[in-house]
Coordinates of C-alpha atoms in Angstrom, one line a residue:
X293 CA 19.1 9.8 92.1
X294 CA 19.5 13.6 92.7
X295 CA 16.5 15.8 93.6
X296 CA 14.5 17.2 90.7
X297 CA 12.5 20.4 90.3
X298 CA 9.0 19.7 88.9
X299 CA 7.4 22.3 86.7
X300 CA 3.8 21.4 86.7
X301 CA 2.8 21.6 89.4
X302 CA 5.8 23.4 90.8
X303 CA 7.5 21.4 93.4
X304 CA 10.5 19.1 94.1
X305 CA 11.0 15.3 94.1
X306 CA 13.7 14.0 96.5
X307 CA 15.1 10.5 96.7
X308 CA 17.1 9.9 100.0
X309 CA 19.9 7.5 100.8
X310 CA 17.5 5.0 102.4
X311 CA 15.6 4.7 99.1
X312 CA 12.5 6.6 100.1
X313 CA 11.2 9.3 97.8
X314 CA 9.0 12.3 98.6
X315 CA 7.3 14.9 96.4
X316 CA 6.4 18.3 97.8
X317 CA 4.7 21.2 96.0
X318 CA 5.1 25.0 96.3
X319 CA 2.6 27.6 95.5
X320 CA 4.6 30.1 93.4
X321 CA 2.2 33.0 93.9
X322 CA 2.9 35.9 91.7
X323 CA 6.6 35.0 91.1
X324 CA 7.0 31.5 89.6
X325 CA 10.4 32.3 88.2
X326 CA 11.9 33.1 91.7
X327 CA 10.1 30.1 93.2
X328 CA 11.7 27.8 90.6
X329 CA 15.1 29.3 91.3
X330 CA 14.7 28.7 95.0
X331 CA 13.7 25.1 94.5
X332 CA 16.8 24.7 92.3
X333 CA 18.9 25.9 95.1
X334 CA 17.2 23.5 97.5
X335 CA 17.6 20.6 95.1
X336 CA 21.4 21.1 95.2
X337 CA 21.3 20.9 99.0
X338 CA 19.7 17.5 98.9
X339 CA 21.6 14.2 99.0
X340 CA 23.8 13.3 97.1
X341 CA 24.8 16.8 96.2
X342 CA 24.3 18.1 99.8
X343 CA 23.6 16.9 103.3
X344 CA 19.8 17.1 103.4
X345 CA 18.6 13.5 103.7
X346 CA 15.1 13.4 105.2
X347 CA 11.6 14.4 104.4
X348 CA 11.3 16.4 107.6
X349 CA 14.3 18.5 106.8
X350 CA 13.1 19.2 103.3
X351 CA 9.8 20.4 104.8
X352 CA 11.5 22.9 107.0
X353 CA 13.4 24.3 104.0
X354 CA 10.2 24.5 102.0
X355 CA 8.5 26.4 104.9
X356 CA 11.3 29.0 104.7
X357 CA 11.0 29.3 100.9
X358 CA 7.2 29.7 101.1
X359 CA 7.7 32.4 103.8
X360 CA 10.3 34.3 101.7
X361 CA 8.1 34.2 98.6
X362 CA 5.0 35.4 100.5
X363 CA 6.9 38.3 102.1
X364 CA 8.5 39.4 98.8
X365 CA 5.1 39.3 97.1
X366 CA 3.6 41.5 99.8
X367 CA 6.5 43.9 99.4
X368 CA 5.7 44.2 95.7
X369 CA 8.8 42.3 94.4
X370 CA 8.2 40.5 91.1
X371 CA 11.7 39.9 89.7
X372 CA 13.9 36.9 89.7
X373 CA 16.9 36.3 92.0
X374 CA 19.1 38.5 89.9
X375 CA 16.9 41.5 90.8
X376 CA 17.1 41.0 94.5
X377 CA 18.8 43.8 96.4
X378 CA 20.4 44.1 99.9
X379 CA 17.7 46.5 101.0
X380 CA 14.8 44.3 99.9
X381 CA 16.2 41.2 101.6
X382 CA 17.1 43.2 104.8
X383 CA 13.5 44.5 104.9
X384 CA 12.1 41.0 104.6
X385 CA 14.3 39.3 107.0
X386 CA 14.2 42.0 109.7
X387 CA 10.4 41.5 109.6
X388 CA 10.5 37.7 109.6
X389 CA 11.1 37.3 113.4
X390 CA 12.4 33.8 112.8
X391 CA 16.0 32.9 113.0
X392 CA 15.4 29.4 111.5
X393 CA 13.4 30.7 108.4
X394 CA 16.0 33.4 107.7
X395 CA 18.9 31.0 108.1
X396 CA 17.4 28.4 105.8
X397 CA 16.5 31.0 103.2
X398 CA 20.0 32.3 103.2
X399 CA 21.4 28.8 102.7
X400 CA 19.1 28.1 99.8
X401 CA 20.0 31.4 98.1
X402 CA 23.7 30.8 98.7
X403 CA 23.6 27.4 97.0
X404 CA 21.6 28.8 94.1
X405 CA 24.3 31.4 93.7
X406 CA 27.0 28.7 94.0
X407 CA 25.5 26.9 91.1
X408 CA 24.4 29.7 88.8
X409 CA 26.1 32.9 90.0
X410 CA 22.8 34.8 89.6
X411 CA 23.0 37.0 92.6
X412 CA 24.7 40.4 92.7
X413 CA 28.0 40.5 94.6
X414 CA 26.7 42.8 97.3
X415 CA 23.6 40.6 97.8
X416 CA 25.8 37.5 98.1
X417 CA 27.9 39.4 100.7
X418 CA 24.8 40.1 102.7
X419 CA 23.7 36.5 102.5
X420 CA 27.0 35.3 103.9
X421 CA 26.9 37.8 106.7
X422 CA 25.3 37.7 110.1
X423 CA 21.6 36.9 110.7
X424 CA 19.2 39.7 111.6
X425 CA 17.2 37.5 113.9
X426 CA 19.2 36.2 116.9
X427 CA 19.6 32.5 117.5
X428 CA 17.6 32.1 120.8
X429 CA 19.1 28.6 121.2
X430 CA 22.6 30.0 121.3
X431 CA 21.6 32.9 123.5
X432 CA 19.9 30.8 126.1
X433 CA 21.6 30.5 129.4
X434 CA 23.8 27.4 129.5
X435 CA 23.3 25.2 132.5
X436 CA 26.4 25.5 134.8
X437 CA 28.3 22.4 135.9
X438 CA 27.5 20.9 139.2
X439 CA 29.7 22.0 142.1
X440 CA 32.3 19.5 143.3
X441 CA 30.2 18.7 146.4
X442 CA 27.0 18.2 144.3
X443 CA 29.0 16.0 141.8
X444 CA 30.4 13.9 144.6
X445 CA 27.0 13.4 146.2
X446 CA 25.4 12.4 142.9
X447 CA 28.2 9.9 142.1
X448 CA 28.2 8.5 145.6
X449 CA 24.4 7.9 145.6
X450 CA 24.6 6.3 142.1
X451 CA 27.4 4.0 143.1
X452 CA 25.6 3.0 146.3
X453 CA 22.4 2.1 144.4
X454 CA 24.4 0.2 141.8
X455 CA 26.5 -1.7 144.4
X456 CA 23.5 -2.6 146.6
X457 CA 21.4 -3.8 143.6
X458 CA 24.2 -5.8 142.1
X459 CA 24.9 -7.5 145.5
X460 CA 21.2 -8.4 145.8
X461 CA 21.4 -9.8 142.2
X462 CA 24.4 -12.0 143.0
X463 CA 22.6 -13.3 146.1
X464 CA 19.4 -14.0 144.1
X465 CA 21.4 -15.9 141.5
X466 CA 23.0 -18.0 144.2
X467 CA 19.6 -18.7 145.8
X468 CA 18.2 -19.7 142.4
X469 CA 21.0 -22.2 141.9
X470 CA 20.3 -23.6 145.4
X471 CA 16.6 -23.9 144.7
X472 CA 15.8 -25.8 141.6
X473 CA 12.3 -26.8 142.6
X474 CA 8.9 -25.6 141.6
X475 CA 7.6 -23.6 144.6
X476 CA 4.0 -24.7 143.9
X477 CA 5.0 -28.3 144.7
X478 CA 8.2 -28.0 146.7
X479 CA 7.3 -25.1 149.0
X480 CA 7.5 -21.4 149.1
X481 CA 11.1 -20.5 149.9
X482 CA 13.3 -17.7 148.6
X483 CA 15.5 -20.1 146.8
X484 CA 12.6 -21.8 144.9
X485 CA 10.9 -18.4 144.2
X486 CA 14.1 -17.0 142.6
X487 CA 14.6 -20.2 140.7
X488 CA 11.1 -19.9 139.2
X489 CA 11.6 -16.3 138.3
X490 CA 15.0 -17.0 136.7
X491 CA 13.5 -19.8 134.6
X492 CA 10.0 -18.4 133.8
X493 CA 10.8 -14.6 133.8
X494 CA 9.3 -11.7 135.7
X495 CA 5.9 -12.4 134.2
X496 CA 5.5 -15.1 136.8
X497 CA 5.4 -12.3 139.4
X498 CA 1.8 -11.6 138.3
X499 CA 0.7 -14.9 139.8
X500 CA 2.9 -14.4 142.8
X501 CA 1.3 -10.9 143.3
X502 CA -2.2 -12.4 143.4
X503 CA -1.1 -14.8 146.1
X504 CA 0.6 -12.0 148.1
X505 CA -2.4 -9.8 147.9
X506 CA -4.9 -12.4 149.0
X507 CA -4.4 -13.6 152.6
X508 CA -6.8 -16.5 152.2
X509 CA -4.5 -17.9 149.6
X510 CA -1.6 -18.4 151.9
X511 CA -2.1 -22.2 152.1
X512 CA -1.5 -22.5 148.4
X513 CA 0.6 -19.4 147.6
X514 CA 3.7 -17.5 148.8
X515 CA 3.6 -16.5 152.5
X516 CA 3.3 -12.7 152.6
X517 CA 6.0 -12.4 155.3
X518 CA 8.5 -13.8 152.8
X519 CA 8.4 -10.7 150.7
X520 CA 6.6 -7.9 152.6
X521 CA 7.3 -5.4 149.9
X522 CA 5.1 -7.3 147.4
X523 CA 5.8 -7.9 143.7
X524 CA 8.6 -5.3 143.3
X525 CA 10.6 -6.8 146.1
X526 CA 10.1 -10.3 144.6
X527 CA 11.5 -9.5 141.2
X528 CA 13.9 -6.6 141.9
X529 CA 17.0 -8.7 142.6
X530 CA 17.0 -10.5 139.3
X531 CA 15.3 -7.8 137.2
X532 CA 16.5 -4.3 138.1
X533 CA 13.8 -1.7 138.3
X534 CA 13.7 1.9 137.0
X535 CA 15.6 3.4 140.0
X536 CA 18.5 1.0 139.5
X537 CA 18.6 1.5 135.7
X538 CA 18.6 5.3 136.3
X539 CA 21.6 5.0 138.7
X540 CA 23.5 2.9 136.1
X541 CA 22.8 5.5 133.4
X542 CA 23.8 8.5 135.6
X543 CA 27.0 6.8 136.7
X544 CA 27.8 5.9 133.1
X545 CA 27.4 9.6 132.2
X546 CA 29.7 10.6 135.1
X547 CA 32.4 8.2 133.9
X548 CA 32.2 9.0 130.2
X549 CA 30.3 12.2 129.6
X550 CA 27.9 10.3 127.3
X551 CA 24.5 11.0 128.7
X552 CA 21.9 8.4 127.6
X553 CA 19.4 10.9 126.2
X554 CA 22.1 12.2 123.9
X555 CA 22.6 8.8 122.3
X556 CA 20.3 7.1 119.9
X557 CA 20.0 3.3 119.4
X558 CA 22.9 2.4 121.6
X559 CA 22.9 -1.4 121.7
X560 CA 25.1 -4.4 122.4
X561 CA 26.3 -4.4 118.8
X562 CA 27.9 -1.1 119.4
X563 CA 30.2 -2.5 122.2
X564 CA 33.5 -4.0 121.2
X565 CA 35.1 -5.9 124.1
X566 CA 38.7 -5.4 123.0
X567 CA 40.4 -7.6 125.6
X568 CA 39.9 -7.6 129.4
X569 CA 40.7 -4.0 130.0
X570 CA 39.6 -2.1 126.8
X571 CA 36.0 -1.4 125.7
X572 CA 35.3 0.4 122.4
X573 CA 31.9 2.0 122.1
X574 CA 30.3 2.9 118.8
X575 CA 27.2 5.0 119.1
X576 CA 25.0 7.5 117.3
X577 CA 24.9 11.0 118.7
X578 CA 21.7 12.8 117.8
X579 CA 23.3 16.1 116.7
X580 CA 26.4 14.7 114.9
X581 CA 25.8 11.1 113.8
X582 CA 28.1 8.1 114.3
X583 CA 30.9 8.5 116.8
X584 CA 33.3 6.3 118.8
X585 CA 34.9 6.2 122.2
X586 CA 37.4 4.1 124.1
X587 CA 35.9 3.8 127.5
X588 CA 37.9 4.4 130.7
X589 CA 38.6 1.5 133.0
X590 CA 35.8 2.5 135.4
X591 CA 33.3 2.9 132.6
X592 CA 34.3 -0.4 131.1
X593 CA 33.8 -2.2 134.4
X594 CA 30.5 -0.6 134.9
X595 CA 29.3 -1.6 131.4
X596 CA 30.4 -5.2 131.9
X597 CA 28.6 -5.3 135.2
X598 CA 25.4 -3.9 133.7
X599 CA 25.5 -6.5 130.9
X600 CA 25.8 -9.2 133.5
X601 CA 23.1 -7.6 135.8
X602 CA 20.6 -7.4 132.9
X603 CA 21.3 -10.9 131.6
X604 CA 18.2 -12.5 133.2
X605 CA 16.0 -9.8 131.7
X606 CA 17.7 -10.3 128.3
X607 CA 16.8 -13.9 128.3
X608 CA 13.1 -13.2 128.5
X609 CA 12.8 -9.8 126.7
X610 CA 11.0 -9.8 123.4
X611 CA 13.3 -10.7 120.5
X612 CA 13.1 -7.3 119.0
X613 CA 14.6 -5.7 122.1
X614 CA 17.2 -8.3 122.9
X615 CA 20.0 -6.3 121.4
X616 CA 19.1 -3.1 123.3
X617 CA 21.4 -2.0 126.1
X618 CA 19.2 -0.5 128.7
X619 CA 16.4 -3.1 129.0
X620 CA 14.1 -3.3 132.1
X621 CA 10.9 -4.8 133.3
X622 CA 8.2 -2.4 134.6
X623 CA 5.9 -3.9 137.3
X624 CA 3.3 -1.2 137.1
X625 CA 3.9 0.2 133.6
X626 CA 1.4 -0.3 130.8
X627 CA 4.3 -1.6 128.6
X628 CA 6.0 -4.2 130.7
X629 CA 9.2 -4.4 128.8
X630 CA 11.0 -1.2 128.1
X631 CA 14.4 -0.1 126.8
X632 CA 16.4 2.9 125.8
X633 CA 17.3 6.0 127.8
X634 CA 15.2 7.1 130.7
X635 CA 14.6 10.8 129.8
X636 CA 11.7 11.5 132.1
X637 CA 12.3 13.9 135.1
X638 CA 14.3 12.4 138.0
X639 CA 12.3 14.0 140.8
X640 CA 11.1 10.7 142.3
X641 CA 14.6 9.3 142.1
X642 CA 16.1 12.4 143.8
X643 CA 13.5 12.4 146.5
X644 CA 13.9 8.7 147.1
X645 CA 17.6 9.0 147.9
X646 CA 17.5 12.4 149.5
X647 CA 19.8 14.2 147.1
X648 CA 20.2 17.9 147.6
X649 CA 22.2 20.7 146.1
X650 CA 24.5 23.1 148.0
X651 CA 21.5 25.2 149.0
X652 CA 19.7 22.3 150.5
X653 CA 17.0 22.1 147.8
X654 CA 16.3 18.9 145.8
X655 CA 19.1 18.4 143.3
X656 CA 18.0 19.0 139.7
X657 CA 19.4 16.2 137.5
X658 CA 19.9 17.3 133.9
X659 CA 21.7 15.3 131.3
X660 CA 23.4 18.4 129.8
X661 CA 24.8 19.4 133.3
X662 CA 26.3 15.9 133.7
X663 CA 28.0 16.3 130.3
X664 CA 29.1 19.9 131.1
X665 CA 30.5 18.9 134.5
X666 CA 32.4 15.9 133.0
X667 CA 33.9 18.2 130.4
X668 CA 34.9 20.8 133.0
X669 CA 36.6 18.3 135.2
X670 CA 38.2 15.9 132.7
X671 CA 42.0 15.6 132.2
X672 CA 43.1 17.6 129.2
X673 CA 46.7 16.4 129.2
X674 CA 46.1 14.0 126.3
X675 CA 45.2 16.9 124.0
X676 CA 48.7 18.5 124.0
X677 CA 50.3 18.6 120.6
X678 CA 46.9 19.1 118.9
X679 CA 46.4 22.2 116.8
X680 CA 43.3 22.7 119.0
X681 CA 45.0 21.9 122.3
X682 CA 42.8 24.0 124.4
X683 CA 39.5 22.3 123.5
X684 CA 38.2 18.7 123.1
X685 CA 39.1 17.3 119.6
X686 CA 35.6 15.8 119.5
X687 CA 34.0 19.2 119.5
X688 CA 34.0 22.1 117.1
X689 CA 35.4 25.3 118.5
X690 CA 31.9 26.9 118.4
X691 CA 30.3 24.0 120.3
X692 CA 33.1 24.0 122.9
X693 CA 32.9 27.7 123.4
X694 CA 29.1 27.8 123.5
X695 CA 28.5 24.9 125.9
X696 CA 31.7 24.1 127.9
X697 CA 34.4 26.7 128.1
X698 CA 32.1 29.4 129.3
X699 CA 30.7 27.4 132.2
X700 CA 33.6 26.7 134.6
X701 CA 33.6 26.4 138.3
X702 CA 34.9 29.4 140.3
X703 CA 38.3 27.8 140.7
X704 CA 38.6 26.9 137.0
X705 CA 37.3 30.4 136.0
X706 CA 40.1 31.9 138.1
X707 CA 42.6 29.6 136.4
X708 CA 41.3 30.6 132.9
X709 CA 41.5 34.3 133.9
X710 CA 45.1 33.8 134.9
X711 CA 45.9 32.2 131.6
X712 CA 44.3 34.9 129.7
X713 CA 46.1 37.6 131.7
X714 CA 49.4 35.9 131.1
X715 CA 48.7 35.7 127.4
X716 CA 47.8 39.3 127.2
X717 CA 51.0 40.3 129.0
X718 CA 52.9 38.1 126.6
X719 CA 51.3 39.9 123.6
X720 CA 52.2 43.3 125.1
X721 CA 55.8 42.2 125.6
X722 CA 56.0 41.0 122.0
X723 CA 54.7 44.3 120.7
X724 CA 57.3 46.3 122.6
X725 CA 60.4 47.1 120.6
X726 CA 63.7 45.7 122.0
X727 CA 66.1 48.0 123.9
X728 CA 69.4 48.3 122.0
X729 CA 72.5 49.6 123.8
X730 CA 74.7 51.0 121.2
X731 CA 76.7 53.2 123.6
X732 CA 78.5 52.9 126.9
X733 CA 77.3 56.3 128.1
X734 CA 75.0 56.1 131.1
X735 CA 73.7 59.5 130.6
X736 CA 72.6 58.7 127.1
X737 CA 70.8 55.6 128.3
X738 CA 68.9 57.7 130.9
X739 CA 68.0 60.2 128.2
X740 CA 66.9 57.7 125.6
X741 CA 64.9 55.4 127.9
X742 CA 63.6 57.4 130.8
X743 CA 60.4 55.3 131.0
X744 CA 62.4 52.1 131.2
X745 CA 64.8 53.5 133.8
X746 CA 61.9 54.7 135.9
X747 CA 59.8 51.5 135.6
X748 CA 62.8 49.2 136.5
X749 CA 64.0 51.6 139.2
X750 CA 67.5 51.6 137.8
X751 CA 70.1 53.5 139.9
X752 CA 73.5 54.6 138.8
X753 CA 75.2 51.4 140.0
X754 CA 72.8 49.1 138.1
X755 CA 73.1 51.2 134.9
X756 CA 76.9 51.0 135.2
X757 CA 76.7 47.2 135.6
X758 CA 74.4 46.9 132.6
X759 CA 76.6 48.9 130.3
X760 CA 79.8 47.2 131.5
X761 CA 78.5 43.6 131.0
X762 CA 78.4 42.6 134.7
X763 CA 74.7 41.8 134.4
X764 CA 75.0 39.8 131.1
X765 CA 73.2 36.6 130.5
X766 CA 73.7 34.5 127.4
X767 CA 71.8 36.6 124.9
X768 CA 71.4 40.0 126.7
X769 CA 72.0 42.2 129.7
X770 CA 69.4 41.6 132.4
X771 CA 68.2 44.4 134.7
X772 CA 67.2 42.1 137.5
X773 CA 67.7 38.3 137.5
X774 CA 66.0 38.0 140.9
X775 CA 62.7 39.7 139.9
X776 CA 60.9 36.4 139.7
X777 CA 59.4 37.1 136.2
X778 CA 59.9 33.5 135.1
X779 CA 60.4 31.8 138.4
X780 CA 60.1 32.3 142.2
X781 CA 60.7 35.9 143.3
X782 CA 64.1 36.3 144.9
X783 CA 65.6 33.3 143.1
X784 CA 67.8 33.4 139.9
X785 CA 65.7 33.3 136.8
X786 CA 65.4 29.8 135.4
X787 CA 64.4 30.8 131.8
X788 CA 66.0 29.2 128.8
X789 CA 68.3 31.5 126.7
X790 CA 65.6 32.2 124.0
X791 CA 63.0 33.2 126.6
X792 CA 65.1 36.3 127.3
X793 CA 64.4 37.6 123.8
X794 CA 60.9 38.6 124.9
X795 CA 61.6 39.6 128.5
X796 CA 61.0 43.3 129.4
X797 CA 64.0 43.2 131.7
X798 CA 66.7 42.7 129.0
X799 CA 68.8 45.1 126.9
X800 CA 70.8 44.1 123.8
X801 CA 74.3 45.4 122.9
X802 CA 76.7 44.6 120.0
X803 CA 78.7 42.3 122.4
X804 CA 75.7 40.0 122.5
X805 CA 75.5 39.6 118.7
X806 CA 77.7 36.4 118.5
X807 CA 75.4 34.5 120.9
X808 CA 72.3 35.8 119.2
X809 CA 73.7 34.5 115.9
X810 CA 74.4 31.1 117.6
X811 CA 70.8 31.1 118.8
X812 CA 69.6 31.8 115.3
X813 CA 71.7 28.9 113.9
X814 CA 70.1 26.7 116.7
X815 CA 66.6 27.7 115.6
X816 CA 67.5 26.8 112.0
X817 CA 68.7 23.4 113.0
X818 CA 65.5 22.9 115.1
X819 CA 63.4 23.9 112.2
X820 CA 64.9 21.1 110.0
X821 CA 64.1 18.4 112.6
X822 CA 60.8 19.5 114.1
X823 CA 57.3 19.7 112.5
X824 CA 56.5 23.2 111.5
X825 CA 53.5 23.4 113.9
X826 CA 55.5 22.2 116.8
X827 CA 58.4 24.6 116.0
X828 CA 56.1 27.6 115.9
X829 CA 54.4 26.6 119.1
X830 CA 57.8 26.2 121.0
X831 CA 60.1 28.7 119.3
X832 CA 58.0 30.8 116.9
X833 CA 57.7 34.0 118.9
X834 CA 61.3 34.0 119.9
X835 CA 62.5 33.3 116.3
X836 CA 60.4 36.3 115.2
X837 CA 62.0 38.6 117.8
X838 CA 65.4 37.3 116.8
X839 CA 64.7 38.1 113.1
X840 CA 63.7 41.6 114.2
X841 CA 66.9 42.1 116.2
X842 CA 69.4 40.9 113.6
X843 CA 68.8 43.6 111.2
X844 CA 70.5 46.9 110.3
X845 CA 67.7 48.7 112.0
X846 CA 69.1 47.6 115.4
X847 CA 72.8 47.0 114.7
X848 CA 75.3 48.2 112.1
X849 CA 76.2 46.0 109.1
X850 CA 79.8 45.8 110.3
X851 CA 78.7 44.5 113.8
X852 CA 76.5 41.9 112.1
X853 CA 79.2 40.7 109.8
X854 CA 81.8 40.5 112.5
X855 CA 79.5 38.5 114.8
X856 CA 78.5 36.1 112.0
X857 CA 82.2 35.2 111.4
X858 CA 82.5 33.9 115.0
X859 CA 79.5 31.5 114.8
X860 CA 79.8 27.7 114.0
X861 CA 76.9 25.6 113.1
X862 CA 77.0 23.4 116.3
X863 CA 75.3 23.1 119.7
X864 CA 78.5 23.3 121.7
X865 CA 78.5 27.1 122.2
X866 CA 75.0 27.2 123.7
X867 CA 73.9 26.3 127.2
X868 CA 71.5 23.5 126.3
X869 CA 70.1 20.6 128.1
X870 CA 70.6 17.1 126.7
X871 CA 67.0 16.9 125.5
X872 CA 67.4 20.2 123.6
X873 CA 70.4 19.2 121.6
X874 CA 69.9 19.0 117.8
X875 CA 70.8 15.8 115.9

């Protein structure tokens, strides 16, 4: 059932996808007509017409609507939406001081205009434009990734904690299998104690704790020297405590980039054990909703180990929590059984294991930094061929730019700067017009291209070789094949024939036209057998330069016609590698 606008009293009734219904009212003030129009816009944003699907979200939109109505009333505005002007809205929103209220009011007005077309064109243009109030969340300083040494220390400590606790768990299970007797009657040995805990659960530790704390009870209880650490030491091997669960969660984030506090309701039903080596994870991410991931081998092994490690706890946990993934028993907590992500600060955990940052201070563990570091270090080779090959396909370009691309390590930042610099040089080369040699006169070359001659330091001998064809490559004459522009300096240029089309060292003459025509025919054959996106990524810039060259602006019509007559539609006349041949 779609959302409905109520007339008396003025308000809105919303029915959501989960079947719940809410009714909210709005005081129209001195402008009931505009209030009704704004509620109409909101109604069209609610499920099933839009994406709004909770009472809390509706309330935030209504807050923005009430704020807009109040401010317009104070400004003396009494018309409906068709009377709104750019100046009036700008005045209201500049005084709002709230990015959220302004953004939601804009969305409501935009949907109203989508449905009714009531707004003036210039007002709609304003609404679709930039916000007057900055988004403080986007402007906040993004946490940088951990340095490589900090990342290694964090991973090493987490692995050490996990390894030691799992080894202790395996030993406790072995002891429990060797015990098999009630320690109250058969004697207080480690084997019998672990057997009792495995069968009765960690709640039995309450009784053990009383016996440990009371020396006069030694005759009938557990000897205190058996477990000097008290109750935590008794139950820790079979029922991992908070520090072990924290280590598992941190290591899981290091292997996958999925930090626990960014996931909601991750349970055993979201894990698909697809064979011995593959694990598929279905989870709910708070900001985006349902997502999926194929875990790496390391992450898959870690998850299998945790499921085994937590199996004794899963046998005694309350039924409602049995399907949760991160279950644990708290010895001193008010709630004994707990589950879900451990989102509280990790200060105690860091101090316990002596983790420090590069400056020697205690390392600050932040879930977002774990995610950011994972993104900055991960292998991006699998993204090639994507239309968004420079960013993670699981992210929007804005999210990637805001949270990950801008926070690289110094080495990665240097690599990014190098890529940007090369791309800028490539853009400049594409914008430069090609050099066409339509004469054999060296003096005319010097007169027409003095900047080129000076930049390339061409002497009389080199100019003579260029004009005579002694420095020809397949598609042009090259001023210096040992310049190292596309390969090691001092070595012959390894560039493929089409790369020369955009090189600043080449000059074109009528004698090169047949090979340029052959290259054009090669591009045409490649276009037929390659996807258009792939062709444009590989050959697009060179094909554009070739189209620019093979025109009467660069060569005469007679030269073009003569060259075209020499070209056959085959690969045999081009210096191609086997993998570059067309079918």
